[in-house]
XYZ file of N, CA and C in Angstrom:
756
model
N -17.652 -21.603 5.212
C -17.112 -20.607 6.146
C -18.148 -19.519 6.403
N -18.335 -19.146 7.679
C -19.292 -18.111 8.042
C -18.787 -16.746 7.589
N -19.673 -15.989 6.953
C -19.289 -14.654 6.500
C -19.035 -13.764 7.707
N -18.028 -12.884 7.630
C -17.746 -11.994 8.754
C -18.881 -11.012 8.979
N -19.078 -10.616 10.219
C -20.072 -9.599 10.530
C -19.618 -8.271 9.943
N -20.556 -7.542 9.356
C -20.218 -6.259 8.741
C -19.690 -5.302 9.797
N -18.487 -4.773 9.564
C -17.857 -3.869 10.527
C -18.434 -2.464 10.466
N -19.113 -2.163 9.363
C -19.609 -0.814 9.156
C -18.550 0.141 8.647
N -17.345 -0.381 8.386
C -16.230 0.438 7.914
C -15.951 0.180 6.439
N -15.341 1.175 5.800
C -15.059 1.099 4.361
C -13.614 1.498 4.096
N -12.954 0.767 3.202
C -11.557 1.049 2.860
C -11.380 1.115 1.349
N -10.399 1.887 0.949
C -9.941 1.940 -0.438
C -8.490 1.498 -0.447
N -8.183 0.485 -1.251
C -6.821 -0.045 -1.340
C -6.352 0.098 -2.785
N -5.282 0.825 -3.009
C -4.805 1.040 -4.373
C -3.817 -0.063 -4.765
N -3.780 -0.363 -6.055
C -2.875 -1.391 -6.561
C -3.141 -2.737 -5.919
N -4.399 -3.176 -5.928
C -4.785 -4.329 -5.111
C -5.315 -5.518 -5.905
N -5.021 -5.583 -7.189
C -5.481 -6.743 -7.957
C -4.639 -7.980 -7.675
N -3.473 -7.786 -7.045
C -2.599 -8.913 -6.703
C -1.599 -8.439 -5.652
N -0.752 -9.364 -5.204
C 0.374 -9.024 -4.340
C -0.017 -8.419 -3.004
N 0.790 -7.468 -2.549
C 0.590 -6.858 -1.234
C -0.767 -6.177 -1.133
N -1.149 -5.443 -2.157
C -2.446 -4.762 -2.127
C -3.597 -5.730 -1.955
N -3.528 -6.849 -2.668
C -4.559 -7.884 -2.532
C -4.545 -8.441 -1.113
N -3.350 -8.662 -0.556
C -3.241 -9.171 0.810
C -3.880 -8.238 1.824
N -3.723 -6.938 1.620
C -4.346 -5.953 2.503
C -5.865 -6.006 2.363
N -6.341 -5.988 1.118
C -7.787 -6.041 0.884
C -8.391 -7.302 1.492
N -7.699 -8.414 1.338
C -8.179 -9.686 1.865
C -8.330 -9.630 3.382
N -7.343 -9.035 4.069
C -7.398 -8.924 5.529
C -8.548 -8.034 5.976
N -8.811 -6.970 5.242
C -9.883 -6.051 5.606
C -11.257 -6.665 5.350
N -11.392 -7.363 4.237
C -12.655 -8.046 3.942
C -12.934 -9.117 4.997
N -11.889 -9.828 5.418
C -12.041 -10.918 6.386
C -12.572 -10.433 7.729
N -12.298 -9.179 8.068
C -12.788 -8.660 9.353
C -14.141 -7.971 9.213
N -14.648 -7.885 7.986
C -15.984 -7.339 7.793
C -16.075 -5.983 7.139
N -14.940 -5.424 6.693
C -14.985 -4.145 5.982
C -15.525 -4.338 4.570
N -16.070 -3.269 4.038
C -16.352 -3.208 2.597
C -15.173 -2.484 1.960
N -14.767 -2.950 0.800
C -13.487 -2.503 0.252
C -13.603 -2.185 -1.235
N -13.018 -1.075 -1.623
C -12.837 -0.742 -3.038
C -11.366 -0.947 -3.363
N -11.091 -1.592 -4.485
C -9.708 -1.822 -4.890
C -9.474 -1.210 -6.259
N -8.245 -0.768 -6.490
C -7.888 -0.214 -7.790
C -6.770 -1.031 -8.427
N -6.620 -0.866 -9.733
C -5.564 -1.526 -10.482
C -5.608 -1.066 -11.924
N -4.525 -1.286 -12.628
C -4.448 -0.832 -14.020
C -5.219 -1.732 -14.970
N -5.163 -3.046 -14.718
C -5.742 -4.017 -15.641
C -7.157 -4.381 -15.217
N -8.113 -4.054 -16.072
C -9.520 -4.251 -15.723
C -9.867 -5.725 -15.510
N -9.284 -6.598 -16.325
C -9.590 -8.021 -16.206
C -9.039 -8.594 -14.894
N -7.787 -8.251 -14.572
C -7.187 -8.717 -13.318
C -7.952 -8.191 -12.116
N -8.422 -6.966 -12.233
C -9.188 -6.347 -11.158
C -10.514 -7.084 -10.960
N -11.151 -7.410 -12.057
C -12.426 -8.137 -11.993
C -12.238 -9.494 -11.316
N -11.162 -10.189 -11.666
C -10.880 -11.488 -11.055
C -10.637 -11.347 -9.552
N -9.908 -10.301 -9.162
C -9.640 -10.068 -7.744
C -10.927 -9.802 -6.972
N -11.813 -9.022 -7.563
C -13.107 -8.730 -6.928
C -13.887 -10.020 -6.704
N -13.893 -10.896 -7.697
C -14.620 -12.163 -7.577
C -14.040 -13.018 -6.464
N -12.704 -13.058 -6.370
C -12.070 -13.871 -5.322
C -12.339 -13.305 -3.932
N -12.327 -11.989 -3.823
C -12.532 -11.346 -2.530
C -14.000 -11.361 -2.111
N -14.889 -11.352 -3.096
C -16.320 -11.361 -2.807
C -17.017 -10.134 -3.357
N -17.695 -10.306 -4.485
C -18.313 -9.175 -5.172
C -19.442 -8.539 -4.370
N -19.896 -9.221 -3.310
C -20.930 -8.640 -2.453
C -20.366 -7.605 -1.497
N -19.031 -7.602 -1.329
C -18.402 -6.682 -0.374
C -17.318 -5.813 -1.008
N -16.983 -6.079 -2.265
C -15.823 -5.435 -2.894
C -16.202 -4.893 -4.268
N -15.691 -3.710 -4.592
C -15.815 -3.180 -5.949
C -14.410 -2.888 -6.481
N -14.275 -2.906 -7.807
C -13.012 -2.596 -8.453
C -13.134 -1.344 -9.299
N -12.099 -0.539 -9.290
C -12.086 0.701 -10.073
C -10.776 0.736 -10.846
N -10.847 0.532 -12.145
C -9.641 0.451 -12.975
C -9.121 1.841 -13.329
N -7.798 1.948 -13.377
C -7.187 3.210 -13.773
C -5.725 3.259 -13.379
N -5.037 4.283 -13.829
C -3.627 4.473 -13.518
C -3.488 5.331 -12.266
N -2.699 4.858 -11.321
C -2.610 5.509 -10.014
C -2.210 6.973 -10.113
N -1.335 7.313 -11.075
C -0.845 8.690 -11.153
C -1.823 9.639 -11.836
N -2.930 9.119 -12.360
C -3.930 9.922 -13.061
C -4.839 10.599 -12.033
N -4.800 11.915 -11.967
C -5.591 12.633 -10.969
C -7.085 12.385 -11.133
N -7.537 12.243 -12.360
C -8.954 11.970 -12.590
C -9.340 10.609 -12.012
N -8.435 9.641 -12.145
C -8.690 8.319 -11.571
C -8.718 8.391 -10.052
N -7.814 9.146 -9.451
C -7.798 9.294 -7.991
C -9.135 9.832 -7.493
N -9.606 10.880 -8.154
C -10.875 11.484 -7.752
C -12.036 10.523 -7.966
N -12.013 9.827 -9.114
C -13.107 8.906 -9.431
C -13.141 7.726 -8.468
N -11.971 7.223 -8.093
C -11.907 6.075 -7.183
C -12.515 6.427 -5.836
N -12.164 7.586 -5.314
C -12.714 8.016 -4.027
C -14.213 8.281 -4.148
N -14.607 8.949 -5.214
C -16.020 9.261 -5.416
C -16.868 7.992 -5.527
N -16.392 7.027 -6.285
C -17.149 5.783 -6.460
C -17.214 4.973 -5.174
N -16.147 5.020 -4.397
C -16.151 4.314 -3.113
C -17.225 4.874 -2.199
N -17.282 6.192 -2.084
C -18.274 6.839 -1.223
C -19.683 6.612 -1.764
N -19.835 6.662 -3.081
C -21.147 6.412 -3.685
C -21.628 4.993 -3.405
N -20.713 4.033 -3.525
C -21.088 2.628 -3.371
C -21.352 2.240 -1.924
N -20.535 2.776 -0.999
C -20.588 2.302 0.379
C -20.968 3.367 1.413
N -21.061 4.623 0.957
C -21.558 5.666 1.849
C -20.548 6.329 2.755
N -19.269 5.894 2.682
C -18.243 6.454 3.559
C -16.870 5.998 3.078
N -15.818 6.511 3.704
C -14.448 6.080 3.381
C -13.568 6.283 4.609
N -13.515 5.259 5.451
C -12.774 5.342 6.702
C -11.272 5.175 6.519
N -10.879 4.255 5.621
C -9.484 3.862 5.526
C -8.961 3.928 4.093
N -7.721 4.350 3.980
C -7.027 4.367 2.686
C -5.709 3.642 2.834
N -5.452 2.692 1.952
C -4.150 2.027 1.901
C -3.514 2.355 0.554
N -2.448 3.154 0.586
C -1.727 3.543 -0.620
C -0.671 2.487 -0.931
N -0.998 1.574 -1.835
C -0.074 0.497 -2.177
C 0.437 0.572 -3.607
N -0.274 1.238 -4.490
C 0.131 1.281 -5.900
C 1.557 1.782 -6.040
N 2.358 1.092 -6.834
C 3.746 1.495 -7.012
C 4.349 0.900 -8.260
N 5.514 1.395 -8.614
C 6.202 0.889 -9.797
C 7.700 0.886 -9.568
N 8.395 0.025 -10.264
C 9.856 -0.004 -10.250
C 10.318 -0.529 -11.616
N 10.289 0.326 -12.640
C 10.530 -0.127 -14.006
C 11.991 -0.249 -14.402
N 12.915 0.002 -13.467
C 14.332 0.046 -13.842
C 15.175 -0.657 -12.789
N 16.240 -1.316 -13.260
C 17.165 -2.022 -12.376
C 18.575 -1.649 -12.804
N 19.277 -0.907 -11.957
C 20.626 -0.462 -12.319
C 21.032 0.741 -11.507
N 22.263 1.226 -11.700
C 22.767 2.362 -10.914
C 22.056 3.664 -11.270
N 21.844 4.530 -10.271
C 21.152 5.783 -10.545
C 22.042 6.766 -11.296
N 23.360 6.524 -11.326
C 24.251 7.405 -12.089
C 23.917 7.391 -13.570
N 23.322 6.292 -14.028
C 22.950 6.164 -15.440
C 21.446 6.251 -15.664
N 20.703 6.611 -14.643
C 19.246 6.561 -14.699
C 18.677 7.655 -15.603
N 17.791 7.258 -16.485
C 17.061 8.210 -17.316
C 16.142 9.031 -16.404
N 16.233 10.346 -16.482
C 15.468 11.193 -15.570
C 13.967 11.098 -15.812
N 13.593 10.761 -17.026
C 12.179 10.554 -17.309
C 11.632 9.364 -16.536
N 12.449 8.328 -16.424
C 12.054 7.150 -15.644
C 11.958 7.517 -14.164
N 12.918 8.303 -13.694
C 12.880 8.743 -12.287
C 11.596 9.506 -11.999
N 11.194 10.365 -12.918
C 9.950 11.127 -12.734
C 8.749 10.189 -12.675
N 8.749 9.169 -13.523
C 7.642 8.209 -13.536
C 7.544 7.479 -12.201
N 8.703 7.073 -11.662
C 8.728 6.372 -10.371
C 8.138 7.260 -9.284
N 8.556 8.520 -9.238
C 8.050 9.424 -8.211
C 6.573 9.736 -8.411
N 6.174 9.898 -9.660
C 4.778 10.206 -9.956
C 3.856 9.113 -9.447
N 4.261 7.864 -9.666
C 3.421 6.732 -9.266
C 3.559 6.412 -7.788
N 4.783 6.422 -7.265
C 5.013 5.942 -5.901
C 4.753 6.983 -4.823
N 4.891 8.253 -5.163
C 4.784 9.292 -4.130
C 3.624 10.255 -4.403
N 3.647 10.876 -5.580
C 2.641 11.898 -5.881
C 1.245 11.296 -5.891
N 1.107 10.074 -6.404
C -0.223 9.454 -6.442
C -0.736 9.193 -5.023
N 0.164 8.796 -4.113
C -0.247 8.560 -2.727
C -0.762 9.848 -2.097
N -0.069 10.943 -2.375
C -0.521 12.243 -1.880
C -1.876 12.590 -2.485
N -2.031 12.335 -3.778
C -3.297 12.633 -4.448
C -4.461 11.860 -3.853
N -4.280 10.563 -3.636
C -5.347 9.758 -3.033
C -5.661 10.242 -1.618
N -4.613 10.603 -0.857
C -4.831 11.090 0.505
C -5.619 12.399 0.492
N -5.294 13.288 -0.435
C -6.022 14.554 -0.547
C -7.491 14.311 -0.862
N -7.732 13.404 -1.802
C -9.109 13.121 -2.204
C -9.910 12.491 -1.063
N -9.294 11.541 -0.354
C -9.982 10.886 0.765
C -10.282 11.892 1.877
N -9.345 12.784 2.119
C -9.512 13.826 3.136
C -10.693 14.727 2.790
N -10.732 15.184 1.561
C -11.795 16.109 1.150
C -13.166 15.431 1.133
N -13.197 14.200 0.681
C -14.478 13.521 0.481
C -15.114 13.014 1.771
N -14.285 12.635 2.767
C -14.859 12.006 3.955
C -14.068 12.253 5.243
N -12.763 12.048 5.175
C -11.989 11.966 6.414
C -11.855 13.293 7.160
N -11.890 14.404 6.457
C -11.765 15.709 7.120
C -12.867 15.907 8.148
N -14.075 15.512 7.814
C -15.219 15.703 8.697
C -15.473 14.512 9.609
N -15.014 13.331 9.199
C -15.411 12.110 9.897
C -14.266 11.308 10.503
N -13.021 11.655 10.163
C -11.866 10.933 10.687
C -11.576 9.663 9.903
N -10.532 8.964 10.331
C -10.153 7.730 9.638
C -8.677 7.447 9.823
N -8.148 6.639 8.920
C -6.727 6.273 8.989
C -6.200 5.977 7.594
N -4.912 6.223 7.425
C -4.231 5.975 6.152
C -2.988 5.143 6.425
N -2.727 4.184 5.556
C -1.472 3.433 5.595
C -0.793 3.569 4.239
N 0.466 3.965 4.254
C 1.265 4.044 3.036
C 2.243 2.870 2.999
N 2.284 2.159 1.880
C 3.212 1.039 1.766
C 4.538 1.563 1.227
N 5.516 1.631 2.128
C 6.858 2.073 1.773
C 7.707 0.831 1.482
N 8.940 0.801 1.954
C 9.835 -0.336 1.717
C 11.087 -0.152 2.555
N 11.733 -1.262 2.913
C 13.033 -1.140 3.579
C 14.046 -0.471 2.653
N 13.774 -0.477 1.336
C 14.653 0.217 0.395
C 14.694 1.715 0.672
N 13.678 2.229 1.365
C 13.648 3.640 1.703
C 14.350 3.969 3.007
N 14.908 2.948 3.668
C 15.552 3.138 4.964
C 17.064 3.020 4.908
N 17.588 2.627 3.747
C 19.036 2.475 3.599
C 19.372 2.547 2.117
N 20.645 2.475 1.802
C 21.022 2.394 0.389
C 20.435 1.122 -0.203
N 19.991 1.213 -1.452
C 19.352 0.059 -2.096
C 19.930 -0.113 -3.492
N 21.095 -0.747 -3.584
C 21.778 -0.890 -4.872
C 20.884 -1.484 -5.958
N 20.947 -0.891 -7.141
C 20.259 -1.337 -8.350
C 18.762 -1.027 -8.355
N 18.187 -0.643 -7.215
C 16.806 -0.168 -7.205
C 16.763 1.188 -6.499
N 17.779 2.015 -6.799
C 17.945 3.291 -6.121
C 16.783 4.244 -6.290
N 16.244 4.344 -7.503
C 15.118 5.260 -7.737
C 13.921 4.844 -6.899
N 13.687 3.550 -6.856
C 12.599 3.009 -6.036
C 12.846 3.331 -4.564
N 14.077 3.108 -4.100
C 14.410 3.386 -2.710
C 14.242 4.844 -2.357
N 14.671 5.732 -3.228
C 14.522 7.166 -2.976
C 13.044 7.535 -2.884
N 12.240 6.960 -3.771
C 10.804 7.263 -3.751
C 10.163 6.748 -2.466
N 10.629 5.619 -1.961
C 10.053 5.075 -0.729
C 10.525 5.859 0.497
N 11.720 6.411 0.439
C 12.157 7.330 1.496
C 11.249 8.555 1.515
N 10.899 9.043 0.330
C 9.971 10.172 0.234
C 8.594 9.782 0.769
N 8.176 8.545 0.507
C 6.887 8.064 1.014
C 6.864 8.066 2.546
N 7.989 7.700 3.154
C 8.075 7.703 4.615
C 7.960 9.125 5.157
N 8.610 10.075 4.499
C 8.495 11.466 4.946
C 7.108 12.022 4.659
N 6.508 11.611 3.542
C 5.128 12.005 3.251
C 4.210 11.542 4.378
N 4.467 10.357 4.886
C 3.679 9.827 5.999
C 3.765 10.746 7.215
N 4.984 11.210 7.522
C 5.166 12.122 8.648
C 4.415 13.440 8.435
N 4.522 13.981 7.227
C 3.859 15.255 6.936
C 2.342 15.131 7.056
N 1.795 14.065 6.488
C 0.341 13.863 6.541
C -0.119 13.600 7.970
N 0.659 12.812 8.715
C 0.286 12.513 10.093
C 0.206 13.803 10.913
N 1.140 14.713 10.658
C 1.153 15.981 11.376
C -0.025 16.854 10.973
N -0.265 16.971 9.682
C -1.297 17.891 9.182
C -2.722 17.392 9.396
N -2.923 16.081 9.319
C -4.290 15.550 9.360
C -4.741 15.163 10.763
N -3.848 15.280 11.745
C -4.248 14.971 13.115
C -5.158 16.104 13.644
N -6.021 15.823 14.631
C -6.140 14.559 15.350
C -7.116 13.567 14.722
N -7.834 13.993 13.706
C -8.902 13.138 13.189
C -8.449 11.948 12.378
N -7.319 12.101 11.694
C -6.842 11.039 10.797
C -5.434 10.622 11.205
N -5.267 9.336 11.427
C -3.943 8.786 11.727
C -3.297 8.319 10.414
N -2.000 8.553 10.288
C -1.283 8.165 9.068
C -0.008 7.438 9.454
N 0.149 6.220 8.980
C 1.335 5.414 9.253
C 1.813 4.747 7.964
N 3.006 4.189 8.028
C 3.578 3.492 6.873
C 4.036 2.101 7.280
N 4.151 1.239 6.298
C 4.735 -0.088 6.479
C 5.900 -0.204 5.507
N 7.037 -0.682 6.018
C 8.228 -0.852 5.181
C 8.573 -2.341 5.117
N 8.075 -3.044 4.095
C 8.388 -4.465 3.968
C 9.762 -4.683 3.344
N 10.359 -5.835 3.657
C 11.516 -6.315 2.902
C 10.967 -7.101 1.711
N 11.703 -8.076 1.214
C 11.263 -8.778 0.005
C 10.056 -9.654 0.313
N 8.976 -9.384 -0.391
C 7.745 -10.160 -0.280
C 7.560 -10.931 -1.587
N 7.147 -12.177 -1.485
C 7.014 -13.022 -2.672
C 5.794 -12.608 -3.498
N 6.040 -11.679 -4.407
C 5.019 -11.197 -5.327
C 5.635 -11.094 -6.716
N 4.787 -10.955 -7.702
C 5.274 -10.773 -9.073
C 6.094 -9.493 -9.175
N 5.692 -8.478 -8.422
C 6.368 -7.180 -8.431
C 7.834 -7.326 -8.012
N 8.102 -8.184 -7.009
C 9.451 -8.315 -6.453
C 10.221 -9.505 -7.007
N 9.676 -10.160 -8.006
C 10.237 -11.409 -8.511
C 11.714 -11.318 -8.871
N 12.111 -10.203 -9.464
C 13.498 -10.051 -9.918
C 14.490 -10.088 -8.763
N 14.009 -9.848 -7.541
C 14.900 -9.810 -6.383
C 15.195 -11.187 -5.795
N 14.428 -12.201 -6.205
C 14.656 -13.538 -5.629
C 14.559 -14.688 -6.627
N 14.002 -14.446 -7.798
C 13.777 -15.527 -8.758
C 15.096 -16.195 -9.155
N 15.117 -17.509 -9.088
C 16.301 -18.271 -9.453
C 17.350 -18.376 -8.365
N 17.159 -17.666 -7.259
C 18.125 -17.728 -6.153
C 17.416 -17.527 -4.814
N 16.207 -18.070 -4.745
C 15.390 -17.855 -3.553
C 16.052 -18.396 -2.291
N 16.682 -19.555 -2.398
C 17.320 -20.146 -1.213
C 18.429 -19.234 -0.682
N 19.218 -18.689 -1.608
C 20.298 -17.784 -1.220
C 19.750 -16.521 -0.563
N 18.717 -15.934 -1.166
C 18.127 -14.708 -0.627
C 17.500 -14.979 0.741
N 16.777 -16.083 0.836
C 16.105 -16.430 2.086
C 17.102 -16.644 3.220
N 18.285 -17.132 2.893
C 19.299 -17.400 3.899
C 19.717 -16.188 4.701
N 19.478 -14.987 4.166
C 19.864 -13.764 4.873
C 18.830 -13.340 5.915
N 17.666 -13.999 5.915
C 16.576 -13.596 6.797
C 16.580 -14.425 8.081
N 16.741 -13.806 9.248
C 16.721 -14.547 10.499
C 15.472 -15.406 10.691
N 14.333 -14.989 10.169
C 13.114 -15.787 10.310
C 12.991 -16.873 9.252
N 13.988 -16.977 8.374
C 14.101 -18.131 7.504
C 13.158 -18.199 6.324
N 12.545 -17.106 5.961
C 11.679 -17.108 4.789
C 11.487 -15.696 4.267
N 11.029 -15.598 3.022
C 10.644 -14.308 2.477
C 9.240 -13.964 2.973
N 8.877 -12.726 2.797
C 7.549 -12.306 3.215
C 6.467 -12.824 2.283
N 5.256 -12.836 2.786
C 4.070 -13.162 2.021
C 3.120 -11.962 2.089
N 2.262 -11.789 1.084
C 1.338 -10.650 1.120
C 0.541 -10.558 2.415
N 0.182 -11.714 3.006
C -0.603 -11.672 4.239
C 0.193 -11.124 5.424
N 1.523 -11.189 5.357
C 2.332 -10.585 6.414
C 2.117 -9.070 6.466
N 2.095 -8.463 5.298
C 1.851 -7.023 5.222
C 0.374 -6.727 5.450
N -0.491 -7.622 4.962
C -1.929 -7.444 5.163
C -2.289 -7.388 6.637
N -1.685 -8.264 7.435
C -1.970 -8.272 8.860
C -1.515 -6.994 9.543
N -0.331 -6.500 9.141
C 0.179 -5.251 9.708
C -0.720 -4.071 9.333
N -1.167 -4.053 8.078
C -2.040 -2.969 7.622
C -3.386 -3.020 8.332
N -3.902 -4.233 8.527
C -5.191 -4.385 9.208
C -5.112 -3.812 10.614
N -3.993 -4.026 11.299
C -3.801 -3.462 12.637
C -3.758 -1.939 12.595
N -2.981 -1.386 11.675
C -2.835 0.069 11.603
C -4.114 0.758 11.133
N -4.957 0.019 10.416
C -6.247 0.545 9.981
C -7.348 0.014 10.903
N -7.138 0.187 12.196
C -8.121 -0.269 13.183
C -7.976 0.554 14.446
N -8.968 0.462 15.318
C -8.921 1.198 16.576
C -7.892 0.618 17.539
N -7.416 -0.593 17.270
C -6.388 -1.185 18.125
C -5.080 -0.401 18.049
N -4.912 0.374 16.994
C -3.731 1.235 16.875
C -4.132 2.701 17.009
N -5.157 2.944 17.809
C -5.739 4.279 17.923
C -4.829 5.349 18.488
N -3.681 4.964 19.074
C -2.738 5.959 19.612
C -1.414 5.884 18.861
N -1.485 5.474 17.600
C -0.284 5.334 16.771
C -0.450 6.174 15.515
N 0.451 7.106 15.308
C 0.434 7.878 14.065
C 1.841 8.379 13.758
N 2.131 8.561 12.473
C 3.435 9.052 12.045
C 4.542 8.023 12.133
N 4.194 6.751 12.259
C 5.186 5.702 12.433
C 5.384 4.888 11.150
N 6.567 4.314 11.007
C 6.847 3.365 9.927
C 7.155 2.016 10.564
N 6.275 1.068 10.325
C 6.431 -0.280 10.869
C 7.247 -1.124 9.893
N 8.415 -1.563 10.326
C 9.276 -2.396 9.479
C 8.820 -3.849 9.592
N 8.496 -4.443 8.448
C 8.046 -5.842 8.383
C 9.044 -6.555 7.472
N 10.099 -7.110 8.082
C 11.260 -7.498 7.275
C 11.842 -8.868 7.578
N 11.128 -9.696 8.335
C 11.669 -11.017 8.644
C 12.974 -10.976 9.407
N 13.291 -9.814 9.986
C 14.516 -9.666 10.767
C 15.751 -9.298 9.969
N 15.599 -8.971 8.672
C 16.766 -8.748 7.815
C 17.646 -7.605 8.325
N 17.046 -6.585 8.957
C 17.846 -5.475 9.451
C 18.712 -5.863 10.646
N 18.426 -6.984 11.259
C 19.277 -7.465 12.351
C 20.688 -7.749 11.867
N 20.808 -8.002 10.555
C 22.103 -8.332 9.976
C 22.890 -7.107 9.516
N 22.306 -5.928 9.672
C 22.974 -4.705 9.213
C 24.306 -4.539 9.943
N 25.347 -4.359 9.198
C 26.658 -4.146 9.782
C 27.403 -5.407 10.153
N 26.746 -6.557 10.039
C 27.401 -7.812 10.378
C 28.393 -8.192 9.285
N 29.596 -8.559 9.650
C 30.594 -8.997 8.670
C 31.313 -7.860 8.026
């Protein structure tokens, strides 16, 4: 396969050693971007870099909610590639399954720290290091759980609703130089979402008008569009990528 022509653009994708984050990084590398990816597990990150292409990709291990890691990831990206045009905030967690009436507040804080505050931290760092003077674009990975009630994953849903509003705030404040949008996927076949379909995939899939669950490349393609000049007049939007599941809202 012929290597893509270098686009001259650079992206940082958080939580990208697998799943949706990997799908985003893969789409950006395929079009010729140089990409830095982050993840908690150094070994998994190293493997992802090798698969994506170590000549175009670097990995930076660390915990998304760690401010020192946020700063280091942005700094290393700029050092390695000389710029930072795009940021994809994908790192997230959902460590609990059950009603929020019984939710341990410490767990709720952890969910918000990782899913919302870390995204703000990475955006601040990218803005200061490059985007304030040079422009760029940011994509935040939200969820359809942030657009409606989400039984048993309520803390996650609340955090993703906050992520959608964070997108609006950043889009307003960072314009005109930086565009900020979000993507709200439904169930995507990843290890992260396994509990939502494992053992009953046929039943879950039956609710989707398009007849299948999402794949990481579905979100990767949407992110690639939003992190490009083809979406140059789009900001503050949340793109729902859901296989049509919301078409069934209110039915029955």
